[in-house]
Amino acid sequence: MQDTGHPHNDRPISQPSDDRFGIDPFAKTLAASIRRMRSPEGTVVALNGPWGSGKSSAVNLILHHLKETIDKEEIAVINFTCWWFRGEEALALAFFRELYAGLGPSLGDKFKKVLPKIGARLLRTGSMVSAGADLAGATAGIGSMAAGTMNWLSDLIHTEDTVEKLHAELTKVLGEQTKRFLIVIDDVDRLSPDEALLIFRLVKSIGRLPNVIYLLVFDRTLAEAIVAERYPSEGPHYLEKIIQAGFDIPQPRQTDLHQELLRQIDDICGSPPDDKLVRFMNIFYDVIAPEIRTPRDLIRLTNALSVTWPAVGQEVDRADFVGIEALRLFRPGVYRALRSSRERVCGTNDPYGQQPRNLQTEMDALLLGSTDAKDHGRIRRALMRLFPRLESVWNNLNYGADFAGQWTRDRLVCSEDHFESYFRFSLGEDVVPLEEITTLVARASDAEFVKQTFRDALGSLRRNGKTKAMLLLSELNLHAEQVADKDVEPLLAAIFELGDKLDVESDKDGAFHIGDNQLRIHWLLRRLTLDRFDLPTRSKIFMGACASAGLSWLIDFSQSAYRDYYPGDGKAVEPEEKCLTTKEDAEALRLLALERIRAAAQSGELIASRRLAYLLFMWRDVANDDGAEVKAWTADQMATNVGVRALAAAFTSHSWSQGLGMAGLGDAVAKRSIHVNTESLDKILDRTAFRARVEEVAEQEQETVVREFLAAWKREEENPRRR
């Protein structure tokens, strides 16, 4: 087995030009030896090698180098494909059929009376009379028990000729030949133990026939184990009595296997880019290459890759994927342990460097428990290549959090976001196909395309309730450096315009994570500009992007730019290289924000904003008039029930919590709590007038938001500590 020219190809080679592992010189030498055997007498030559070592390729190459001798009819080849037949009766019958078909045409009528008799005798002694019936059919040339066949077989079985006498007749007939016969029996190790022993018995029974050479091909280690089990007293001597010359298939050089594997990976997966070549080769030599010991190992891996790579090849790292596939095929125990340990092997280590004292022992048991102790050092090295976090366990080397972003951007298996792609052969719901990100980056200057992409993403909800827009912003943060300089401003302008729509509650991180889409945009704009443009250039970019920005986002951004120069609370002014805009542009953006708030207040946009409370306080801050302007506007809004409802909703928030429950067990269902934020209301409205209007509207209407707001306000007045 060595034809590695195409995926899924497990065929042995037949031409020297196809030999990639150095088998042909050996085959050529052995063919020359067979050619020089002038008077062989049942010489048995054995080719030994483990499964997948290239034995069948060696046979084909031997026959290739004997072709001229075969064409001259100096040697006739009889190929007995023993593994096609199952059961001792069928196997024995097929053996004699092949001998008859191969020897008969050269021996003529004399032979036709001899071999069938020997076969019938041997079959009878092996309690295989029924199989002998088919042998009779075969010799008759009709392949079935037609009229007269049973009588013919009966005559053979009852003949008084002994096997020894029949064998002597066959010896005489063969001895008169000038032609030699090469009987090739390949793949003996594919048979069951009893069938393999039968082949050895048949060869031994036919024995030393003149001008006959047997070429037996099998795994000697397996054969000796079978013999030792059936014939404990014989052991290796059983085979030595049958085989006159045994040869081991030459092992391919590891460098040849590695070069061929690299060629196949390149054909299937493509070549790694120059900036990833070193890492690819590190993983190749530490993870992949050590598992490839025979040509069949190589074929197993490349066949698997040809099926699995097309499914996710564009979404994973080439080196990591081939490495994980090698573990799946050759280290299934390690693979299964990894598959169920994402949280323990992905990302970076404990940020405080605190590791349990017994962690190394624990990880050894988890990941290496299925492997031999002698392999532990190498497998540890392989796993550390794939999962750097394990270096903190086995090598006392820690990685900072900054590395995690790079691993996620490169879609490595050690990234929690992309881990599942390597084990499920499909993208997880929280992963955006790389092609989409690549397209978005390539078309970053196409504002309409960018806006439509994000609008569609806002309508695409994940099972966790978050939108695809959150994923797109996160991916853009990872791939920011790939956006061309000229595309930065149009990309930001499109995102700034959608800024308010992107501010969705569902995309806020919970628990111990910090972030929402507004923060993701802030992170993105800094990654796109701070290390790429000087201050005047990036200030111009931001001023252009803010021209059509959404109201709430414009307030956010202008506040960030202004605080670079006027931080307040005694904080230091930012160094110029870290400022978003020039000082003049920061002040201009603040004025622009004030103009936009005033316009929104007049148009109705402000009262309808989901960030109304935030915008009212920002209005007071930007106007710098101690709240006079914003209070006048809120007074007008309180004059209508619609305005009261909007203001009540703006200062109401909700949370969910689970109590301890009875008997110390946690509640199965979370409880909804309502909170109000009234402490600073005096800064933006007349608190007393607002309270009166809230109570009035609550009595007049069944509006839930106003009633909830009033009830929560009263509770907090009664229990001030809860604030």
XYZ file of C-alpha atoms in Angstrom:
723
model
C 0.000 0.000 0.000
C 1.699 3.121 -1.135
C -0.228 4.881 -3.871
C -0.622 8.267 -2.170
C -1.250 10.303 -5.284
C -4.904 11.011 -4.568
C -7.102 11.366 -1.509
C -8.951 8.176 -0.490
C -6.336 6.148 -2.403
C -5.347 3.039 -0.482
C -4.124 1.061 -3.489
C -0.646 -0.454 -3.585
C 1.670 0.978 -6.201
C 2.763 -0.997 -9.253
C 5.411 1.207 -10.881
C 8.866 2.153 -9.558
C 8.141 5.771 -10.450
C 5.371 5.769 -7.816
C 7.679 4.595 -5.039
C 8.143 7.363 -2.475
C 9.427 5.260 0.398
C 12.425 3.314 -0.946
C 10.748 -0.106 -1.453
C 11.645 -0.515 -5.117
C 15.400 -1.254 -4.687
C 14.486 -4.089 -2.307
C 11.810 -5.408 -4.709
C 14.204 -5.254 -7.641
C 16.826 -7.273 -5.777
C 14.324 -9.922 -4.674
C 12.944 -10.193 -8.217
C 16.483 -10.801 -9.491
C 16.918 -13.594 -6.938
C 13.655 -15.238 -8.008
C 14.677 -14.948 -11.655
C 17.973 -16.753 -10.938
C 16.325 -19.734 -9.219
C 16.800 -22.330 -11.967
C 15.575 -25.459 -10.244
C 13.502 -24.460 -7.239
C 11.668 -27.181 -5.349
C 8.724 -25.639 -3.578
C 10.873 -22.818 -2.293
C 8.873 -20.608 0.055
C 9.909 -16.963 0.214
C 8.221 -14.823 2.854
C 7.720 -11.082 2.877
C 7.250 -9.895 6.422
C 5.881 -6.571 7.553
C 3.233 -5.063 9.824
C -0.126 -3.940 8.538
C 0.314 -0.929 6.285
C 4.066 -1.317 5.751
C 3.793 -1.650 1.960
C 3.899 -5.434 1.477
C 1.438 -5.448 -1.431
C 3.367 -2.633 -3.096
C 6.527 -4.719 -2.771
C 4.777 -7.691 -4.447
C 3.626 -5.492 -7.335
C 7.119 -4.095 -7.810
C 8.623 -7.618 -7.751
C 6.204 -8.654 -10.498
C 7.063 -5.487 -12.414
C 10.737 -6.423 -12.418
C 9.859 -9.999 -13.449
C 7.753 -8.825 -16.381
C 10.346 -9.583 -19.055
C 10.834 -13.098 -17.674
C 7.067 -13.592 -17.508
C 6.606 -12.330 -21.071
C 9.177 -14.892 -22.245
C 7.101 -17.572 -20.493
C 10.037 -18.518 -18.334
C 7.950 -17.878 -15.228
C 4.182 -18.169 -14.815
C 2.580 -16.239 -11.974
C -0.356 -17.602 -10.013
C -1.966 -14.955 -7.792
C -4.050 -16.384 -4.983
C -6.053 -13.601 -3.350
C -6.834 -15.578 -0.237
C -8.753 -12.912 1.659
C -11.544 -12.966 -0.909
C -12.700 -16.276 0.561
C -14.184 -16.917 3.981
C -14.293 -20.275 5.716
C -11.782 -23.111 5.530
C -13.741 -25.119 2.965
C -14.051 -22.214 0.536
C -10.431 -21.222 1.078
C -9.056 -24.711 0.460
C -11.227 -25.184 -2.602
C -10.154 -21.797 -4.006
C -6.501 -22.684 -3.444
C -6.749 -25.818 -5.567
C -8.774 -24.044 -8.216
C -6.060 -21.400 -8.561
C -3.368 -24.083 -8.777
C -5.344 -25.940 -11.408
C -5.997 -22.751 -13.425
C -2.361 -21.688 -13.235
C -0.563 -25.007 -13.662
C -2.991 -26.890 -15.885
C -2.424 -25.147 -19.231
C 1.302 -25.882 -19.044
C 1.099 -29.519 -17.885
C -1.517 -30.882 -20.239
C -3.599 -34.042 -19.834
C -1.220 -35.782 -17.437
C -1.689 -33.035 -14.890
C -5.477 -33.030 -15.112
C -5.571 -36.493 -13.558
C -3.231 -35.673 -10.706
C -4.025 -32.351 -9.006
C -7.793 -32.916 -8.651
C -7.062 -36.257 -7.001
C -4.675 -34.648 -4.519
C -7.219 -31.936 -3.817
C -10.006 -34.425 -3.296
C -7.847 -36.480 -0.974
C -6.752 -33.501 1.086
C -10.242 -32.084 1.186
C -11.608 -35.416 2.324
C -9.049 -35.730 5.099
C -9.994 -32.236 6.215
C -13.691 -33.192 6.438
C -14.448 -30.997 3.436
C -16.175 -33.432 1.077
C -18.866 -30.922 0.122
C -16.244 -28.432 -0.955
C -14.632 -31.201 -2.979
C -17.799 -31.379 -5.016
C -17.182 -27.861 -6.326
C -13.590 -28.800 -7.090
C -14.941 -31.538 -9.311
C -17.176 -28.990 -10.985
C -14.198 -26.702 -11.509
C -12.120 -29.451 -13.124
C -15.036 -30.333 -15.325
C -15.188 -26.729 -16.445
C -18.857 -26.244 -15.664
C -18.633 -24.825 -12.108
C -21.636 -26.786 -10.797
C -22.602 -30.289 -9.803
C -23.980 -31.386 -13.163
C -24.828 -34.961 -14.055
C -21.856 -37.266 -13.584
C -19.910 -34.889 -11.370
C -20.690 -36.705 -8.134
C -19.726 -39.991 -9.743
C -16.362 -38.454 -10.753
C -15.752 -37.132 -7.211
C -16.805 -40.481 -5.747
C -14.262 -42.238 -7.919
C -11.544 -39.843 -6.709
C -12.425 -40.274 -3.069
C -12.555 -44.042 -3.219
C -9.408 -44.438 -5.240
C -6.721 -46.407 -3.522
C -4.037 -43.960 -4.702
C -2.312 -42.393 -1.714
C -1.496 -38.706 -1.436
C 2.176 -39.621 -1.504
C 1.760 -41.483 -4.775
C -0.264 -38.679 -6.321
C 2.282 -36.129 -5.128
C 5.075 -38.146 -6.729
C 3.209 -38.134 -10.048
C 2.756 -34.360 -9.869
C 6.434 -33.966 -8.982
C 7.400 -35.961 -12.044
C 5.153 -33.926 -14.336
C 6.414 -30.587 -12.956
C 10.017 -31.747 -13.094
C 9.733 -32.204 -16.833
C 8.858 -28.509 -17.280
C 11.262 -25.776 -18.316
C 8.877 -23.140 -17.010
C 8.864 -22.109 -13.345
C 5.754 -21.206 -11.381
C 5.575 -18.340 -8.879
C 2.582 -18.718 -6.546
C 1.879 -15.423 -4.803
C -0.275 -15.546 -1.649
C -0.709 -12.003 -0.348
C -2.581 -10.575 2.632
C -2.474 -13.744 4.722
C -2.725 -11.476 7.771
C -6.208 -10.370 6.651
C -7.514 -13.861 7.386
C -8.889 -15.202 10.615
C -6.415 -17.250 12.712
C -7.868 -20.576 11.544
C -7.848 -19.487 7.897
C -4.256 -18.254 8.133
C -3.184 -21.585 9.608
C -4.985 -23.367 6.775
C -2.890 -21.487 4.208
C 0.298 -22.579 5.952
C -0.990 -26.185 6.100
C -1.906 -26.196 2.404
C 1.504 -24.886 1.379
C 3.132 -27.420 3.656
C 0.913 -30.229 2.297
C 1.623 -29.539 -1.356
C 5.240 -29.238 -0.283
C 8.404 -29.266 -2.291
C 7.316 -29.364 -5.923
C 9.948 -28.826 -8.609
C 9.919 -25.502 -10.480
C 7.478 -24.016 -7.948
C 8.215 -20.927 -5.841
C 5.830 -19.623 -3.189
C 5.805 -15.963 -2.230
C 3.951 -15.677 1.090
C 3.148 -12.180 2.310
C 2.131 -11.634 5.932
C 2.905 -10.075 9.292
C 5.230 -12.603 10.890
C 4.615 -11.319 14.406
C 0.889 -11.980 14.055
C 1.495 -15.347 12.383
C 3.821 -16.527 15.151
C 1.258 -15.480 17.747
C -1.416 -17.547 15.966
C 0.880 -20.575 15.739
C 1.919 -20.238 19.379
C -1.744 -20.256 20.416
C -2.673 -23.325 18.322
C 0.628 -25.221 18.556
C 2.394 -24.122 21.763
C 5.163 -26.669 21.376
C 6.036 -25.523 17.861
C 6.267 -21.723 18.223
C 8.411 -20.048 15.521
C 9.750 -23.437 14.405
C 6.450 -24.205 12.686
C 6.988 -21.396 10.187
C 10.704 -22.140 9.870
C 9.816 -25.617 8.597
C 7.709 -24.062 5.850
C 9.693 -20.952 4.890
C 13.136 -21.194 3.340
C 13.843 -17.464 3.070
C 12.174 -14.605 4.909
C 12.672 -10.902 4.304
C 11.404 -7.877 6.184
C 9.900 -5.061 4.142
C 12.362 -2.174 4.447
C 10.980 0.522 6.673
C 10.511 3.854 4.907
C 12.770 6.624 6.079
C 10.942 9.005 8.355
C 12.073 11.927 6.224
C 10.411 10.335 3.175
C 7.158 9.823 5.096
C 7.257 13.387 6.368
C 7.896 14.885 2.945
C 5.092 12.870 1.404
C 2.729 13.842 4.207
C 3.572 17.514 3.754
C 2.918 17.176 0.034
C -0.458 15.572 0.705
C -1.437 18.205 3.289
C -0.529 20.887 0.768
C -2.732 19.199 -1.868
C -5.706 18.912 0.495
C -5.409 21.936 2.789
C -3.157 24.314 0.877
C 0.131 25.829 1.984
C 0.361 27.896 5.160
C 1.147 31.589 4.607
C 4.705 32.686 5.324
C 3.828 34.303 8.646
C 2.347 31.024 9.905
C 4.910 28.640 8.448
C 7.117 28.384 11.541
C 4.167 27.579 13.793
C 2.849 25.074 11.250
C 6.161 23.218 11.149
C 6.456 23.254 14.946
C 3.072 21.558 15.215
C 3.898 19.232 12.338
C 7.050 17.876 13.973
C 5.769 17.842 17.552
C 2.161 16.712 17.047
C 1.625 15.135 13.628
C 4.821 13.523 12.349
C 5.469 11.288 15.397
C 2.166 9.490 14.770
C 3.018 8.611 11.159
C 5.096 5.430 11.207
C 3.949 3.593 8.072
C 2.585 4.517 4.652
C -0.830 3.313 5.794
C -0.749 5.748 8.722
C -0.145 8.479 6.188
C -3.057 7.296 4.060
C -5.369 7.118 7.079
C -4.622 10.715 7.983
C -4.843 12.132 4.461
C -8.046 10.200 3.743
C -9.584 11.654 6.892
C -8.444 15.173 5.990
C -9.907 14.914 2.510
C -13.323 14.398 4.126
C -13.166 16.666 7.202
C -11.117 19.611 5.931
C -13.623 20.823 3.276
C -16.311 21.074 5.970
C -14.512 23.669 8.123
C -11.218 24.348 6.392
C -11.887 28.062 5.940
C -12.829 28.477 9.597
C -9.918 26.848 11.415
C -6.159 27.037 11.611
C -4.506 24.585 9.213
C -1.825 23.316 11.584
C -4.168 22.943 14.542
C -6.772 21.096 12.496
C -4.318 18.552 11.096
C -2.853 18.116 14.578
C -6.253 17.465 16.155
C -7.139 15.036 13.360
C -3.887 13.148 13.972
C -4.828 12.815 17.644
C -8.341 11.693 16.713
C -7.009 8.874 14.541
C -3.943 7.744 16.465
C -4.566 8.917 20.043
C -8.343 8.557 20.462
C -8.140 8.556 24.261
C -6.286 11.886 24.290
C -8.701 13.268 21.704
C -11.760 12.352 23.773
C -10.219 13.860 26.902
C -9.530 17.131 25.076
C -13.003 17.247 23.561
C -14.596 17.290 27.012
C -12.095 19.731 28.568
C -12.544 23.011 26.688
C -12.651 25.193 29.811
C -9.490 23.572 31.172
C -7.267 23.737 28.101
C -8.411 26.857 26.225
C -7.502 30.484 26.820
C -4.779 31.638 29.193
C -4.061 30.523 32.708
C -5.321 31.984 35.983
C -4.654 35.757 35.702
C -3.146 35.719 39.186
C -0.931 32.746 38.419
C -2.637 30.652 41.089
C -2.702 26.971 40.241
C -3.830 24.102 42.478
C -0.869 22.219 43.862
C -1.999 18.936 42.384
C -2.948 20.365 38.958
C -0.078 18.678 37.097
C -1.024 15.268 38.472
C -4.666 15.953 37.705
C -3.987 16.982 34.090
C -1.663 14.007 33.586
C -4.448 11.683 34.656
C -7.045 13.498 32.535
C -5.124 13.900 29.292
C -2.458 11.178 29.385
C -4.271 8.401 31.205
C -4.949 6.476 27.989
C -1.321 6.476 26.833
C 1.823 4.542 27.735
C 4.111 6.212 30.245
C 6.985 6.143 27.748
C 4.996 8.444 25.469
C 4.002 10.987 28.116
C 6.854 13.411 27.519
C 6.212 13.624 23.794
C 2.440 13.925 24.155
C 2.820 16.680 26.738
C 4.953 18.585 24.252
C 2.357 18.027 21.519
C -0.488 19.268 23.701
C 1.462 22.338 24.815
C 1.968 23.227 21.148
C -1.786 23.139 20.607
C -2.890 24.524 23.967
C -0.416 27.082 25.381
C -2.368 27.202 28.624
C -0.971 23.749 29.417
C 2.505 25.268 29.499
C 1.578 26.808 32.831
C 0.812 23.290 34.074
C 3.799 21.397 32.707
C 6.363 24.093 31.933
C 5.668 26.909 34.405
C 5.232 29.374 31.535
C 2.298 31.780 31.688
C 0.608 33.758 28.925
C -1.081 37.122 29.409
C -4.643 37.906 28.414
C -3.438 39.761 25.293
C -2.585 36.438 23.678
C -6.180 35.243 23.897
C -7.350 37.870 21.396
C -4.667 36.871 18.922
C -5.583 33.189 19.271
C -9.243 34.014 18.687
C -8.423 36.139 15.635
C -6.394 33.280 14.166
C -9.187 30.817 15.060
C -6.843 28.474 16.894
C -8.092 25.417 18.726
C -6.956 26.980 22.020
C -9.574 29.729 21.588
C -12.779 28.924 23.455
C -14.785 30.590 20.682
C -13.413 28.255 18.004
C -12.619 25.071 19.954
C -15.858 23.332 18.951
C -15.186 23.771 15.232
C -12.280 21.320 15.531
C -14.344 18.641 17.229
C -17.785 19.079 15.636
C -16.560 19.763 12.083
C -18.973 22.673 11.915
C -19.170 26.257 13.107
C -20.710 26.992 16.461
C -23.674 29.342 16.611
C -21.494 32.057 18.147
C -18.908 32.007 15.347
C -19.149 34.145 12.219
C -17.845 32.436 9.068
C -14.439 33.813 8.181
C -15.620 34.522 4.637
C -18.178 36.990 5.999
C -15.532 38.796 8.021
C -13.137 38.824 5.080
C -15.865 40.261 2.846
C -16.820 42.881 5.415
C -13.199 43.988 5.748
C -12.716 44.024 1.966
C -15.879 46.134 1.479
C -15.354 48.385 4.486
C -15.535 51.482 2.274
C -18.997 50.486 0.974
C -21.157 52.263 3.569
C -24.452 50.842 2.342
C -23.078 47.308 2.389
C -21.718 47.769 5.927
C -24.985 49.234 7.210
C -27.107 46.520 5.600
C -24.804 43.837 6.976
C -25.285 45.162 10.506
C -29.025 45.659 10.061
C -29.338 42.015 9.030
C -27.110 41.006 11.939
C -29.358 42.850 14.408
C -32.244 40.676 13.239
C -30.258 37.462 13.615
C -30.692 36.199 17.166
C -28.644 33.440 18.760
C -30.026 30.863 21.170
C -28.600 32.907 24.031
C -30.701 35.895 22.924
C -27.752 37.943 21.669
C -27.555 39.281 18.131
C -25.090 38.514 15.403
C -24.185 42.227 15.413
C -22.297 41.675 18.664
C -20.253 38.920 16.983
C -19.491 41.118 13.971
C -18.214 43.938 16.179
C -16.051 41.503 18.130
C -14.613 40.024 14.925
C -13.923 43.484 13.492
C -12.003 44.280 16.662
C -9.874 41.194 16.075
C -9.309 41.976 12.387
C -8.992 45.771 12.661
C -5.431 45.832 11.359
C -6.616 44.249 8.107
C -8.839 47.240 7.261
C -7.086 49.451 4.728
C -6.224 53.012 5.797
C -8.506 54.521 3.181
C -11.436 52.430 4.408
C -11.280 53.431 8.064
C -13.368 56.615 7.829
C -16.207 55.169 5.695
C -16.367 52.098 7.932
C -16.577 54.204 11.081
C -19.113 56.553 9.499
C -21.412 53.616 8.727
C -21.074 52.179 12.230
C -21.477 55.599 13.887
C -24.681 56.155 11.921
C -26.055 52.860 13.244
C -24.619 53.457 16.718
C -27.956 53.946 18.462
C -29.558 50.951 16.779
C -26.587 48.783 17.748
C -27.116 49.687 21.403
C -29.351 46.711 22.193
C -29.910 45.447 25.715
C -29.558 41.765 24.788
C -25.947 42.221 23.674
C -24.734 43.351 27.064
C -22.421 40.889 28.758
C -23.563 39.570 32.072
C -22.026 37.981 35.130
C -18.306 38.743 35.346
C -17.946 39.975 31.764
C -17.886 43.662 30.954
C -19.029 44.977 27.628
C -21.842 46.011 25.343
C -22.002 47.081 21.726
C -21.223 50.704 22.600
C -18.005 49.608 24.282
C -17.205 47.282 21.377
C -17.459 50.269 19.016
C -15.169 52.294 21.296
C -12.633 49.457 21.292
C -12.893 49.150 17.514
C -12.360 52.833 16.730
C -9.250 52.874 18.890
C -7.814 49.751 17.261
C -8.489 51.248 13.844
C -6.814 54.594 14.519
C -4.576 55.060 17.574
C -1.574 53.099 16.342
C -2.103 53.936 12.682
C -2.718 57.685 12.256
C -1.251 60.815 13.802
C -3.547 63.045 15.861
C -4.601 65.506 13.107
C -5.365 62.662 10.697
C -7.458 60.612 13.084
C -9.202 63.751 14.360
C -10.262 64.507 10.794
C -11.464 60.913 10.364
C -13.598 61.107 13.500
C -15.066 64.480 12.612
C -16.129 63.081 9.250
C -17.596 59.930 10.811
C -19.564 61.952 13.394
C -21.337 64.019 10.758
C -24.139 61.456 10.446
C -23.759 59.667 13.778
C -26.767 58.607 15.801
C -27.710 60.942 18.633
C -26.798 58.770 21.592
C -23.583 57.564 19.993
C -22.561 61.127 19.083
C -23.008 62.131 22.737
C -20.931 59.132 23.841
C -18.107 59.819 21.439
C -18.011 63.583 21.959
C -17.860 62.988 25.712
C -14.913 60.600 25.300
C -13.039 63.091 23.085
C -13.767 65.980 25.469
C -12.652 64.035 28.565
C -9.233 63.467 26.977
C -8.582 67.193 27.614
C -10.979 67.883 30.515
C -11.001 64.667 32.536
C -12.397 66.125 35.775
C -12.218 64.487 39.203
C -8.541 65.416 39.417
C -7.532 62.952 36.694
C -4.526 63.659 34.494
C -4.957 64.870 30.917
C -4.297 62.146 28.353
C -0.986 62.278 26.418
C -1.543 63.610 22.922
C -0.774 60.253 21.285
C -3.727 58.725 23.144
C -6.250 61.497 22.465
C -9.031 60.751 20.008
C -9.190 64.233 18.455
C -7.452 67.561 18.645
C -8.574 69.856 21.455
C -10.307 72.159 18.996
C -12.240 69.300 17.413
C -13.191 67.895 20.821
C -14.759 71.232 21.730
C -16.438 71.434 18.317
C -17.929 67.956 18.805
C -19.304 69.050 22.180
C -21.093 71.951 20.548
C -22.352 69.658 17.800
C -23.696 67.285 20.464
C -25.575 70.140 22.133
C -27.101 71.173 18.824
C -28.196 67.605 18.119
C -29.782 67.234 21.583
C -31.734 70.451 21.138
C -32.911 69.353 17.703
C -33.904 65.944 19.054
C -35.810 67.613 21.899
C -37.850 69.578 19.387
C -38.425 66.742 16.931
C -39.594 64.138 19.448
C -36.518 61.945 18.943
C -35.272 62.632 22.456
C -38.438 61.644 24.359
C -38.571 58.384 22.345
C -34.938 57.413 23.016
C -34.336 54.275 25.091
C -31.402 56.146 26.676
C -33.505 59.138 27.661
C -32.218 59.329 31.241
C -28.592 59.293 30.124
C -29.205 61.926 27.440
C -30.954 64.270 29.867
C -28.005 64.254 32.242
C -25.603 64.691 29.308
C -27.711 67.661 28.089
C -27.303 69.298 31.502
C -23.544 68.631 31.432
C -22.978 69.892 27.876
C -25.192 72.974 28.260
C -23.313 73.861 31.441
C -26.229 75.980 32.748
C -26.945 74.174 35.998
C -29.808 72.303 34.323
C -31.977 75.282 33.365
C -32.441 74.235 29.746
C -33.147 70.564 30.409
C -35.514 71.384 33.307
C -37.558 73.638 31.063
C -37.918 70.807 28.562
C -38.848 68.170 31.172
C -41.452 70.570 32.615
C -43.102 70.661 29.207
C -43.010 66.858 28.995
C -44.593 66.464 32.440
C -47.573 68.423 31.216
C -48.703 65.402 29.175
C -49.440 61.865 30.319
C -47.293 60.557 27.463
C -44.335 62.537 28.737
C -44.847 61.306 32.321
C -44.931 57.700 31.125
C -41.726 58.190 29.099
C -39.885 59.802 32.031
C -41.083 57.092 34.433
C -39.863 54.377 32.078
C -36.519 56.140 31.662
C -35.791 55.932 35.387
C -37.033 52.363 35.897
C -34.774 49.318 35.714
C -35.298 45.605 36.245
C -33.203 42.752 37.585
C -33.661 39.027 38.047
C -32.521 37.007 41.030
C -33.005 33.571 42.571
C -33.565 33.210 46.274
C -32.233 30.516 48.558
C -35.625 28.861 48.817
C -36.784 26.294 51.355
C -34.416 23.804 53.006
C -31.456 25.726 51.646
C -32.262 24.805 48.050
C -32.141 27.528 45.412
C -35.348 28.635 43.730
C -35.957 26.974 40.382
C -37.319 30.226 38.871
C -35.746 33.682 38.980
C -37.716 36.562 40.496
C -38.115 39.895 38.702
C -37.272 43.011 40.744
C -38.047 46.630 39.861
C -35.727 49.500 40.784
C -35.996 53.264 40.281
C -33.256 55.858 40.079
C -34.554 59.010 41.741
C -31.622 60.307 43.754
C -30.432 62.802 41.122
C -33.768 63.768 39.589
C -33.485 67.305 41.001
C -30.675 67.987 38.521
C -32.905 67.616 35.464
C -36.508 68.212 36.612
C -38.726 69.503 39.389
C -38.820 66.442 41.627
C -41.915 67.507 43.593
C -43.891 68.335 40.462
C -42.835 65.071 38.858
C -43.952 63.025 41.888
C -47.332 64.707 41.850
C -47.804 64.050 38.155
C -46.763 60.401 38.520
C -49.365 59.887 41.269
C -51.977 61.652 39.194
C -51.344 59.561 36.083
C -51.232 56.365 38.156
C -54.731 57.118 39.458
C -56.094 58.101 36.049
C -54.694 55.188 34.038
C -53.953 51.524 34.392
C -50.576 52.112 32.781
C -48.249 49.486 34.256
C -44.985 51.411 33.882
C -46.223 54.422 35.869
C -47.748 52.275 38.617
C -44.587 50.126 38.839
C -42.423 53.248 38.959
C -44.490 54.821 41.757
C -44.592 51.608 43.805
C -40.827 51.145 43.524
C -40.231 54.805 44.432
C -42.306 54.397 47.584
C -40.485 51.190 48.552
C -37.136 52.899 48.262
C -38.358 55.805 50.349
C -39.448 53.336 53.035
C -36.212 51.328 52.795
C -33.453 53.783 51.901
C -30.747 51.204 52.635
C -31.840 49.203 49.606
C -30.665 51.950 47.264
